């Protein structure tokens, strides 16, 4: 599948853009440790050239913190097309500025910053509205253009469908349009508090704001990985009177239940629609999908997916459309990539469901607000999302265990040789082997 996608892309040629994936190397040929993709369930550490300033507005970071995301699992399973062997992964990272290009005036070496998972140009019509994930000028994928009619922004470390820009699961990273895509971390904010501004916090916040959770709403959240768990917290902060939190991982269900007016629903033990409908026959006000399209529940979808009769699974959208009230709101923040069968379009139309593709989240729209109003004030305690800390050399093992959700693994802080020691209230350094055999 990857080979065909890459052939199609090659035949069409790249769209000309302002952020190119090719980068200059340091003249002395020095190398760094980085995590690279080599195929389905094959990632490994490589020695890669340290990036140098390649465009005037570039910033080079010494990475002080990075992590793994549920989205990386789609790459790990080779389910996002446009991957090439040797691609450096990682779209969530932060660091200390090492070098700046001649066009950069507001950042200098030594500044601590967190980056957005998307690369935005800062000037196009989307960037002017801070819709940074939709920037028109940073993703060269003509394949995405032909699949979706438009292109998302380029993303760090997410393959060539999103621009092929090398990622930050590495000791150094190049940030195109550095002033736009780096947020300065103010004193008093720890690396662990800052790192997740790159994706999980703005993404989950976007899901809740964009699907419009209002005071008193009864909300359903499907999938309680870091994104879904943070959605539960945001929904409660926005005044939801009750949240149904659906997953099957005991540790994840327990973490959600600990947040307040939350009813955990185990989708393997319970019939989700029957249980929730029994308690809320009038329907949920808002439903949010924070699951992952690579995990079909029913035999029908398992077979259809295996036979490539569909790329994505409609089970969760159908549950949401069925359980939501008339004219209720349903949001998709969990990733989908292509086509699905058996979608209940009838219920969608007849009930007037507001069905919202939340899109890749526009991090720049929210990251100041989250930092100032929720992290600095302590209203959102980031430590609830962070379960482990490991070193960058452990990345290949981390992918394997994160995929299998061993030992209650949620967000992991991955340190490099440039990291500061762990902050108070966050996990100490461990080796994946230390906890990998504990299945929860
Ligand atoms: N739109 C964006 O900007 C954006 C950004 C980051 C992540 N994402 C996506 O959000 C999703 C969640 O990310 P994450 O890091 O929390 O992932 P994760 O893989 O850690 O969590 C997904 C959870 O969904 C649960 N799940 C699977 N099938 C389910 C079902 N049928 N019903 C209920 N729960 C089910 C799994 O048990 C798991 O706990 C992923 O698809 C990821 O790609 C989107
Ligand atoms: Zn992510
Ligand atoms: Zn732009």
CSV table of C-alpha atoms and ligand atoms in Angstrom, one decimal:
chain,number,residue,atom,x,y,z
A,1,UNK,CA,0.0,0.0,0.0
A,2,UNK,CA,2.8,2.4,0.9
A,3,UNK,CA,4.7,1.6,-2.3
A,4,UNK,CA,1.6,2.3,-4.4
A,5,UNK,CA,0.9,5.6,-2.6
A,6,UNK,CA,4.5,6.7,-3.0
A,7,UNK,CA,4.4,5.9,-6.7
A,8,UNK,CA,1.2,7.9,-7.2
A,9,UNK,CA,2.7,10.8,-5.3
A,10,UNK,CA,5.9,10.6,-7.4
A,11,UNK,CA,3.9,10.5,-10.6
A,12,UNK,CA,2.0,13.7,-9.7
A,13,UNK,CA,5.1,15.4,-8.2
A,14,UNK,CA,5.0,17.6,-5.1
A,15,UNK,CA,2.9,20.8,-4.7
A,16,UNK,CA,5.3,23.7,-4.4
A,17,UNK,CA,5.2,24.9,-0.8
A,18,UNK,CA,7.1,27.3,1.5
A,19,UNK,CA,8.3,24.5,3.9
A,20,UNK,CA,10.3,21.8,2.3
A,21,UNK,CA,11.2,18.5,3.9
A,22,UNK,CA,14.8,18.5,2.7
A,23,UNK,CA,17.1,20.1,5.2
A,24,UNK,CA,20.8,21.0,5.3
A,25,UNK,CA,23.2,19.1,7.5
A,26,UNK,CA,25.8,20.5,9.8
A,27,UNK,CA,29.0,21.0,7.8
A,28,UNK,CA,31.0,18.9,10.2
A,29,UNK,CA,28.8,15.9,9.5
A,30,UNK,CA,27.8,15.4,13.2
A,31,UNK,CA,24.9,13.1,13.9
A,32,UNK,CA,22.1,12.7,16.4
A,33,UNK,CA,20.0,9.9,17.7
A,34,UNK,CA,16.5,9.7,16.1
A,35,UNK,CA,13.7,7.3,15.9
A,36,UNK,CA,12.9,6.2,12.3
A,37,UNK,CA,10.1,4.2,10.6
A,38,UNK,CA,11.0,1.2,8.5
A,39,UNK,CA,7.7,-0.6,8.0
A,40,UNK,CA,4.7,-2.0,9.8
A,41,UNK,CA,5.6,-2.4,13.5
A,42,UNK,CA,9.2,-1.6,12.6
A,43,UNK,CA,10.8,1.5,14.1
A,44,UNK,CA,14.4,1.8,15.2
A,45,UNK,CA,16.9,4.3,16.5
A,46,UNK,CA,19.3,5.6,13.8
A,47,UNK,CA,22.1,8.1,13.7
A,48,UNK,CA,20.8,10.9,11.5
A,49,UNK,CA,22.5,14.1,10.4
A,50,UNK,CA,21.9,17.0,12.8
A,51,UNK,CA,19.7,19.6,10.9
A,52,UNK,CA,21.2,23.0,10.1
A,53,UNK,CA,19.5,26.2,9.1
A,54,UNK,CA,18.0,25.5,5.7
A,55,UNK,CA,15.6,28.4,5.3
A,56,UNK,CA,15.8,32.0,6.7
A,57,UNK,CA,13.0,31.5,9.1
A,58,UNK,CA,14.2,28.1,10.5
A,59,UNK,CA,14.9,27.5,14.1
A,60,UNK,CA,17.0,24.5,15.2
A,61,UNK,CA,16.1,23.0,18.6
A,62,UNK,CA,18.0,20.8,21.0
A,63,UNK,CA,15.1,18.6,22.0
A,64,UNK,CA,14.5,18.4,25.8
A,65,UNK,CA,11.3,16.5,25.7
A,66,UNK,CA,9.3,14.4,23.3
A,67,UNK,CA,6.6,11.8,23.5
A,68,UNK,CA,4.5,9.2,21.6
A,69,UNK,CA,0.9,9.7,20.6
A,70,UNK,CA,-2.0,7.5,19.6
A,71,UNK,CA,-1.6,9.0,16.2
A,72,UNK,CA,1.9,7.5,15.9
A,73,UNK,CA,0.3,4.1,16.2
A,74,UNK,CA,-1.4,4.7,12.9
A,75,UNK,CA,2.1,5.1,11.4
A,76,UNK,CA,3.4,2.1,13.4
A,77,UNK,CA,0.7,0.0,11.9
A,78,UNK,CA,1.4,1.4,8.5
A,79,UNK,CA,-2.2,2.6,8.2
A,80,UNK,CA,-1.4,6.1,7.1
A,81,UNK,CA,-0.2,6.1,3.6
A,82,UNK,CA,2.8,8.0,2.4
A,83,UNK,CA,5.4,6.5,4.7
A,84,UNK,CA,9.0,6.0,3.5
A,85,UNK,CA,11.7,3.9,5.1
A,86,UNK,CA,14.0,6.1,7.3
A,87,UNK,CA,11.3,8.8,8.0
A,88,UNK,CA,12.1,10.4,11.4
A,89,UNK,CA,8.9,10.3,13.5
A,90,UNK,CA,7.6,12.5,16.2
A,91,UNK,CA,5.1,15.4,16.1
A,92,UNK,CA,5.1,16.4,19.8
A,93,UNK,CA,8.3,17.9,21.2
A,94,UNK,CA,9.9,20.9,22.9
A,95,UNK,CA,13.4,22.1,23.3
A,96,UNK,CA,15.9,24.8,23.8
A,97,UNK,CA,16.8,27.0,20.8
A,98,UNK,CA,20.2,26.0,19.4
A,99,UNK,CA,20.3,28.2,16.2
A,100,UNK,CA,18.1,30.6,14.4
A,101,UNK,CA,18.0,31.6,10.8
A,102,UNK,CA,18.7,35.2,9.6
A,103,UNK,CA,14.9,35.9,9.3
A,104,UNK,CA,14.2,35.1,13.0
A,105,UNK,CA,14.1,38.1,15.4
A,106,UNK,CA,11.9,37.1,18.3
A,107,UNK,CA,13.7,33.9,19.3
A,108,UNK,CA,17.4,33.4,20.3
A,109,UNK,CA,19.6,30.6,21.3
A,110,UNK,CA,18.8,29.4,24.9
A,111,UNK,CA,15.1,30.2,24.7
A,112,UNK,CA,12.9,27.3,25.9
A,113,UNK,CA,10.0,26.6,23.5
A,114,UNK,CA,7.3,24.0,22.7
A,115,UNK,CA,6.4,23.5,19.1
A,116,UNK,CA,3.0,22.8,17.5
A,117,UNK,CA,2.6,19.4,15.8
A,118,UNK,CA,1.7,21.3,12.6
A,119,UNK,CA,3.9,23.6,10.6
A,120,UNK,CA,2.2,26.8,9.8
A,121,UNK,CA,3.4,29.6,7.6
A,122,UNK,CA,1.8,32.3,9.7
A,123,UNK,CA,0.5,34.4,6.8
A,124,UNK,CA,-1.9,32.4,4.6
A,125,UNK,CA,-5.7,32.9,5.0
A,126,UNK,CA,-5.9,30.0,7.4
A,127,UNK,CA,-3.0,31.1,9.5
A,128,UNK,CA,-4.4,34.6,9.8
A,129,UNK,CA,-7.3,33.0,11.7
A,130,UNK,CA,-4.9,30.8,13.7
A,131,UNK,CA,-6.2,27.7,11.9
A,132,UNK,CA,-2.6,26.5,11.9
A,133,UNK,CA,-3.4,22.9,11.1
A,134,UNK,CA,-5.0,24.0,7.9
A,135,UNK,CA,-2.1,26.1,6.6
A,136,UNK,CA,-2.1,26.2,2.8
A,137,UNK,CA,1.6,26.5,2.3
A,138,UNK,CA,3.5,23.8,4.2
A,139,UNK,CA,2.3,20.4,2.9
A,140,UNK,CA,3.6,19.4,-0.5
A,141,UNK,CA,1.4,16.2,-0.8
A,142,UNK,CA,-0.4,16.1,-4.1
A,143,UNK,CA,-1.7,12.8,-3.0
A,144,UNK,CA,-3.6,14.4,-0.1
A,145,UNK,CA,-4.9,17.0,-2.5
A,146,UNK,CA,-6.3,14.4,-4.8
A,147,UNK,CA,-7.8,12.3,-1.9
A,148,UNK,CA,-9.4,15.2,0.0
A,149,UNK,CA,-9.6,18.1,-2.4
A,150,UNK,CA,-7.5,20.2,-0.1
A,151,UNK,CA,-4.3,19.7,1.9
A,152,UNK,CA,-3.9,20.0,5.7
A,153,UNK,CA,-0.8,21.8,6.9
A,154,UNK,CA,2.5,19.9,6.9
A,155,UNK,CA,3.0,18.0,10.2
A,156,UNK,CA,6.2,17.1,11.9
A,157,UNK,CA,7.2,13.4,11.6
A,158,UNK,CA,4.0,12.2,10.1
A,159,UNK,CA,5.0,10.8,6.8
A,160,UNK,CA,4.6,12.3,3.3
A,161,UNK,CA,0.9,12.6,3.2
A,162,UNK,CA,1.4,15.5,5.5
A,163,UNK,CA,4.5,17.0,3.9
A,164,UNK,CA,7.3,14.6,4.9
A,165,UNK,CA,8.8,17.0,7.4
A,166,UNK,CA,11.3,15.2,9.8
A,167,UNK,CA,10.0,14.9,13.3
A,168,UNK,CA,11.1,15.5,16.9
A,169,UNK,CA,11.6,12.0,18.3
A,170,UNK,CA,15.2,12.9,18.0
A,171,UNK,CA,17.9,14.9,19.8
A,172,UNK,CA,17.6,17.9,17.4
A,173,UNK,CA,14.8,19.2,15.2
A,174,UNK,CA,14.4,21.8,12.6
A,175,UNK,CA,11.3,24.0,12.9
A,176,UNK,CA,10.4,25.8,9.7
A,177,UNK,CA,8.8,29.2,10.3
A,178,UNK,CA,10.2,28.9,13.8
A,179,UNK,CA,8.7,32.1,15.2
A,180,UNK,CA,5.2,30.9,14.2
A,181,UNK,CA,5.5,27.3,15.3
A,182,UNK,CA,7.3,27.7,18.6
A,183,UNK,CA,5.7,29.0,21.8
A,184,UNK,CA,8.0,30.4,24.4
A,185,UNK,CA,7.7,28.5,27.7
A,186,UNK,CA,7.4,31.1,30.6
A,187,UNK,CA,9.5,30.7,33.7
A,188,UNK,CA,7.8,28.5,36.3
A,189,UNK,CA,6.3,26.2,33.8
A,190,UNK,CA,8.1,22.8,33.8
A,191,UNK,CA,9.0,20.9,30.7
A,192,UNK,CA,6.4,18.2,31.6
A,193,UNK,CA,3.7,20.9,31.8
A,194,UNK,CA,4.7,22.5,28.5
A,195,UNK,CA,5.3,19.5,26.2
A,196,UNK,CA,1.7,18.5,25.8
A,197,UNK,CA,0.8,22.0,24.4
A,198,UNK,CA,2.2,20.6,21.2
A,199,UNK,CA,-0.9,18.4,20.6
A,200,UNK,CA,-2.9,16.6,23.3
A,201,UNK,CA,-4.1,19.6,25.2
A,202,UNK,CA,-5.1,21.8,22.3
A,203,UNK,CA,-6.5,18.8,20.4
A,204,UNK,CA,-8.7,17.7,23.2
A,205,UNK,CA,-9.7,21.3,24.0
A,206,UNK,CA,-10.6,21.8,20.4
A,207,UNK,CA,-12.8,18.7,20.4
A,208,UNK,CA,-14.8,20.0,23.3
A,209,UNK,CA,-15.0,23.6,22.1
A,210,UNK,CA,-15.6,22.8,18.4
A,211,UNK,CA,-18.3,20.2,19.2
A,212,UNK,CA,-19.7,22.8,21.6
A,213,UNK,CA,-20.0,21.3,25.1
A,214,UNK,CA,-22.3,23.7,27.1
A,215,UNK,CA,-23.2,24.1,30.7
A,216,UNK,CA,-25.4,21.3,31.9
A,217,UNK,CA,-24.8,19.0,28.9
A,218,UNK,CA,-24.7,15.2,29.2
A,219,UNK,CA,-21.7,14.2,27.1
A,220,UNK,CA,-20.4,10.9,25.8
A,221,UNK,CA,-16.7,10.4,25.1
A,222,UNK,CA,-15.5,7.3,23.2
A,223,UNK,CA,-11.9,6.3,23.7
A,224,UNK,CA,-10.0,7.2,26.9
A,225,UNK,CA,-6.4,7.5,25.7
A,226,UNK,CA,-4.7,10.8,26.6
A,227,UNK,CA,-7.0,12.7,24.1
A,228,UNK,CA,-10.2,11.2,25.4
A,229,UNK,CA,-9.2,11.5,29.0
A,230,UNK,CA,-8.4,15.2,28.5
A,231,UNK,CA,-11.7,15.6,26.7
A,232,UNK,CA,-13.5,14.3,29.7
A,233,UNK,CA,-11.7,16.8,31.9
A,234,UNK,CA,-12.3,19.7,29.5
A,235,UNK,CA,-16.0,18.8,29.2
A,236,UNK,CA,-16.3,18.9,33.0
A,237,UNK,CA,-14.5,22.2,33.1
A,238,UNK,CA,-16.9,23.6,30.5
A,239,UNK,CA,-19.8,22.7,32.8
A,240,UNK,CA,-21.0,19.2,31.6
A,241,UNK,CA,-23.3,17.8,34.2
A,242,UNK,CA,-22.4,14.2,33.4
A,243,UNK,CA,-19.9,12.4,31.1
A,244,UNK,CA,-20.2,8.9,29.8
A,245,UNK,CA,-16.7,7.7,29.3
A,246,UNK,CA,-16.3,4.7,27.0
A,247,UNK,CA,-13.3,2.4,26.6
A,248,UNK,CA,-12.3,-1.1,27.8
A,249,UNK,CA,-8.9,-0.5,29.4
A,250,UNK,CA,-9.5,-0.8,33.2
A,251,UNK,CA,-6.8,1.8,34.1
A,252,UNK,CA,-8.2,4.3,31.6
A,253,UNK,CA,-11.8,3.8,32.8
A,254,UNK,CA,-10.7,4.3,36.4
A,255,UNK,CA,-8.7,7.4,35.5
A,256,UNK,CA,-11.8,8.9,33.8
A,257,UNK,CA,-14.1,7.9,36.7
A,258,UNK,CA,-11.8,9.7,39.1
A,259,UNK,CA,-12.5,13.0,37.5
A,260,UNK,CA,-15.9,13.7,38.9
A,261,UNK,CA,-19.4,13.2,37.4
A,262,UNK,CA,-18.2,10.4,35.1
A,263,UNK,CA,-19.9,7.1,34.3
A,264,UNK,CA,-17.4,4.6,33.0
A,265,UNK,CA,-18.7,2.2,30.3
A,266,UNK,CA,-16.6,-0.8,29.3
A,267,UNK,CA,-17.4,-1.5,25.7
A,268,UNK,CA,-16.5,-5.2,26.0
A,269,UNK,CA,-18.5,-5.8,29.2
A,270,UNK,CA,-21.5,-3.7,28.3
A,271,UNK,CA,-23.6,-3.0,25.2
A,272,UNK,CA,-22.8,0.7,24.9
A,273,UNK,CA,-26.0,1.8,23.1
A,274,UNK,CA,-28.3,-0.2,25.4
A,275,UNK,CA,-26.6,0.9,28.6
A,276,UNK,CA,-26.5,4.6,27.8
A,277,UNK,CA,-29.9,4.7,26.1
A,278,UNK,CA,-31.3,3.1,29.2
A,279,UNK,CA,-30.0,5.9,31.4
A,280,UNK,CA,-30.5,8.8,29.0
A,281,UNK,CA,-33.4,7.9,26.7
A,282,UNK,CA,-33.7,11.5,25.5
A,283,UNK,CA,-30.2,11.2,24.0
A,284,UNK,CA,-26.8,12.7,24.8
A,285,UNK,CA,-26.3,16.4,24.1
A,286,UNK,CA,-22.8,15.9,22.7
A,287,UNK,CA,-20.8,12.9,21.6
A,288,UNK,CA,-17.0,12.9,20.9
A,289,UNK,CA,-15.0,10.2,19.2
A,290,UNK,CA,-11.5,10.0,20.5
A,291,UNK,CA,-10.9,6.4,19.4
A,292,UNK,CA,-8.6,5.1,16.7
A,293,UNK,CA,-9.8,3.7,13.4
A,294,UNK,CA,-7.5,0.7,13.5
A,295,UNK,CA,-9.5,-1.3,16.1
A,296,UNK,CA,-12.8,-2.7,14.7
A,297,UNK,CA,-15.0,-4.3,17.4
A,298,UNK,CA,-17.3,-6.5,15.3
A,299,UNK,CA,-16.4,-9.4,13.1
A,300,UNK,CA,-18.1,-7.8,10.1
A,301,UNK,CA,-15.8,-4.8,10.2
A,302,UNK,CA,-12.7,-6.9,11.1
A,303,UNK,CA,-13.3,-8.9,7.9
A,304,UNK,CA,-14.1,-5.9,5.7
A,305,UNK,CA,-11.0,-4.1,6.9
A,306,UNK,CA,-8.8,-7.1,6.5
A,307,UNK,CA,-10.1,-7.6,2.9
A,308,UNK,CA,-9.5,-3.8,2.3
A,309,UNK,CA,-13.2,-3.3,1.6
A,310,UNK,CA,-13.0,-0.3,3.8
A,311,UNK,CA,-10.1,1.5,5.4
A,312,UNK,CA,-12.0,2.9,8.4
A,313,UNK,CA,-14.6,1.6,10.7
A,314,UNK,CA,-18.0,3.3,11.3
A,315,UNK,CA,-18.9,1.5,14.6
A,316,UNK,CA,-18.2,4.5,16.9
A,317,UNK,CA,-19.8,7.1,14.6
A,318,UNK,CA,-22.9,4.9,14.4
A,319,UNK,CA,-23.1,4.5,18.2
A,320,UNK,CA,-22.8,8.3,18.6
A,321,UNK,CA,-25.4,9.1,15.9
A,322,UNK,CA,-27.8,6.7,17.5
A,323,UNK,CA,-27.2,7.9,21.1
A,324,UNK,CA,-27.2,11.6,20.5
A,325,UNK,CA,-30.4,13.7,20.9
A,326,UNK,CA,-32.2,15.1,17.9
A,327,UNK,CA,-30.2,18.1,16.6
A,328,UNK,CA,-27.4,17.0,19.0
A,329,UNK,CA,-23.7,17.4,18.2
A,330,UNK,CA,-21.2,14.7,17.3
A,331,UNK,CA,-17.5,15.4,16.8
A,332,UNK,CA,-14.8,13.3,15.4
A,333,UNK,CA,-11.4,14.2,16.8
A,334,UNK,CA,-10.0,10.6,16.6
A,335,UNK,CA,-8.2,10.1,13.3
A,336,UNK,CA,-9.9,8.7,10.2
A,337,UNK,CA,-8.1,8.3,6.9
A,338,UNK,CA,-10.4,7.0,4.1
A,339,UNK,CA,-13.6,5.2,3.5
A,340,UNK,CA,-16.1,3.2,5.7
A,341,UNK,CA,-19.0,0.9,5.2
A,342,UNK,CA,-22.4,0.7,6.9
A,343,UNK,CA,-22.5,4.3,8.0
A,344,UNK,CA,-25.9,5.2,9.4
A,345,UNK,CA,-26.5,8.2,7.2
A,346,UNK,CA,-30.3,7.8,7.6
A,347,UNK,CA,-30.2,8.5,11.4
A,348,UNK,CA,-27.8,11.3,10.8
A,349,UNK,CA,-30.2,13.0,8.4
A,350,UNK,CA,-33.5,12.2,10.1
A,351,UNK,CA,-32.4,13.3,13.6
A,352,UNK,CA,-30.6,16.4,12.2
A,353,UNK,CA,-27.4,15.4,13.9
A,354,UNK,CA,-24.7,18.1,13.7
A,355,UNK,CA,-21.9,15.8,12.6
A,356,UNK,CA,-18.6,17.6,12.9
A,357,UNK,CA,-15.3,16.5,11.5
A,358,UNK,CA,-13.1,18.4,14.0
A,359,UNK,CA,-10.1,18.1,11.8
A,360,UNK,CA,-6.5,18.1,12.8
A,361,UNK,CA,-6.6,20.5,15.7
A,362,UNK,CA,-5.4,24.1,15.1
A,363,UNK,CA,-2.9,24.2,18.0
A,364,UNK,CA,-2.2,28.0,17.6
A,365,UNK,CA,-5.8,28.9,18.2
A,366,UNK,CA,-5.7,27.5,21.7
A,367,UNK,CA,-2.2,27.2,23.1
A,368,UNK,CA,-2.0,30.6,24.7
A,369,UNK,CA,-5.4,30.3,26.3
A,370,UNK,CA,-4.6,26.8,27.7
A,371,UNK,CA,-1.2,27.9,29.0
A,372,UNK,CA,-2.5,31.1,30.6
A,373,UNK,CA,-6.0,30.1,31.8
A,374,UNK,CA,-5.6,26.5,32.7
A,375,UNK,CA,-2.0,25.5,33.2
A,376,UNK,CA,-0.7,28.6,35.0
A,377,UNK,CA,-3.8,28.8,37.1
A,378,UNK,CA,-3.7,25.1,38.0
A,379,UNK,CA,-7.2,24.4,36.7
A,380,UNK,CA,-5.8,21.7,34.4
A,381,UNK,CA,-3.3,19.5,36.2
A,382,UNK,CA,-1.2,18.1,33.3
A,383,UNK,CA,0.2,15.4,35.6
A,384,UNK,CA,-3.1,13.4,35.3
A,385,UNK,CA,-2.0,12.6,31.7
A,386,UNK,CA,1.6,11.6,32.3
A,387,UNK,CA,2.2,8.0,33.4
A,388,UNK,CA,5.9,7.3,32.6
A,389,UNK,CA,9.3,8.8,31.8
A,390,UNK,CA,11.8,7.0,29.6
A,391,UNK,CA,14.9,7.8,27.7
A,392,UNK,CA,15.0,8.3,23.9
A,393,UNK,CA,17.0,5.1,23.4
A,394,UNK,CA,14.0,3.2,24.7
A,395,UNK,CA,11.7,4.5,21.9
A,396,UNK,CA,11.4,1.2,19.9
A,397,UNK,CA,10.4,-0.7,23.0
A,398,UNK,CA,8.0,2.1,24.0
A,399,UNK,CA,6.2,1.9,20.6
A,400,UNK,CA,5.6,-1.8,21.2
A,401,UNK,CA,4.4,-1.4,24.7
A,402,UNK,CA,2.4,1.8,24.1
A,403,UNK,CA,0.6,0.0,21.3
A,404,UNK,CA,-0.3,-2.9,23.6
A,405,UNK,CA,-1.2,-0.4,26.4
A,406,UNK,CA,1.0,-2.2,28.9
A,407,UNK,CA,1.0,-1.1,32.5
A,408,UNK,CA,-1.5,1.7,32.2
A,409,UNK,CA,0.8,3.7,29.9
A,410,UNK,CA,-0.7,7.1,29.0
A,411,UNK,CA,1.4,10.1,28.0
A,412,UNK,CA,5.1,9.4,28.4
A,413,UNK,CA,7.7,12.0,28.8
A,414,UNK,CA,10.7,10.9,26.7
A,415,UNK,CA,14.0,12.6,27.7
A,416,UNK,CA,17.2,13.2,25.8
A,417,UNK,CA,20.7,14.1,26.8
A,418,UNK,CA,19.5,17.8,26.9
A,419,UNK,CA,16.6,17.3,29.3
A,420,UNK,CA,16.4,18.6,32.8
A,421,UNK,CA,15.7,16.2,35.7
A,422,UNK,CA,12.0,15.2,36.3
A,423,UNK,CA,9.9,17.9,37.9
A,424,UNK,CA,8.0,17.5,41.1
A,425,UNK,CA,4.8,15.6,40.7
A,426,UNK,CA,5.8,13.9,37.4
A,427,UNK,CA,7.2,10.4,36.9
A,428,UNK,CA,10.9,9.5,37.5
A,429,UNK,CA,13.0,8.0,34.8
A,430,UNK,CA,12.3,4.3,34.2
A,431,UNK,CA,13.3,1.7,31.6
A,432,UNK,CA,10.5,0.2,29.5
A,433,UNK,CA,11.8,-3.2,30.5
A,434,UNK,CA,11.1,-2.3,34.1
A,435,UNK,CA,7.3,-2.1,33.6
A,436,UNK,CA,6.7,-3.7,30.3
A,437,UNK,CA,5.7,-7.1,31.7
A,438,UNK,CA,3.0,-5.7,33.9
A,439,UNK,CA,-0.3,-6.1,31.9
A,440,UNK,CA,-3.3,-4.2,33.2
B,1,LIG,N1,-7.5,15.5,15.3
B,1,LIG,C1,-6.3,15.7,15.8
B,1,LIG,O1,-5.7,16.8,15.8
B,1,LIG,C2,-5.7,14.6,16.6
B,1,LIG,C3,-4.5,14.9,17.3
B,1,LIG,C4,-3.9,13.9,18.1
B,1,LIG,C5,-4.5,12.6,18.1
B,1,LIG,N2,-5.6,12.4,17.4
B,1,LIG,C6,-6.3,11.1,17.3
B,1,LIG,O2,-7.1,10.9,18.5
B,1,LIG,C7,-7.2,9.6,18.8
B,1,LIG,C8,-6.9,9.3,20.2
B,1,LIG,O3,-5.6,9.6,20.5
B,1,LIG,P1,-4.9,8.9,21.8
B,1,LIG,O4,-3.4,9.4,21.8
B,1,LIG,O5,-5.7,9.2,23.0
B,1,LIG,O6,-4.9,7.4,21.3
B,1,LIG,P2,-4.9,6.0,22.1
B,1,LIG,O7,-4.6,5.0,21.0
B,1,LIG,O8,-4.0,6.0,23.3
B,1,LIG,O9,-6.4,5.8,22.7
B,1,LIG,C9,-7.4,5.4,21.9
B,1,LIG,C10,-8.4,4.7,22.9
B,1,LIG,O10,-9.6,4.3,22.2
B,1,LIG,C11,-10.1,3.1,22.7
B,1,LIG,N3,-11.0,2.5,21.8
B,1,LIG,C12,-10.7,1.8,20.7
B,1,LIG,N4,-11.9,1.4,20.1
B,1,LIG,C13,-12.9,1.9,20.9
B,1,LIG,C14,-14.3,1.8,20.8
B,1,LIG,N5,-14.9,1.1,19.8
B,1,LIG,N6,-15.1,2.4,21.7
B,1,LIG,C15,-14.5,3.1,22.7
B,1,LIG,N7,-13.1,3.2,22.9
B,1,LIG,C16,-12.4,2.6,22.0
B,1,LIG,C17,-8.9,2.3,23.0
B,1,LIG,O11,-9.1,1.3,23.9
B,1,LIG,C18,-7.9,3.4,23.5
B,1,LIG,O12,-7.9,3.5,24.9
B,1,LIG,C19,-6.3,8.8,17.8
B,1,LIG,O13,-7.1,8.4,16.7
B,1,LIG,C20,-5.4,9.9,17.4
B,1,LIG,O14,-4.8,9.7,16.1
B,1,LIG,C21,-6.2,13.4,16.6
B,2,LIG,ZN1,0.0,13.6,18.8
B,3,LIG,ZN1,-0.3,29.3,6.5
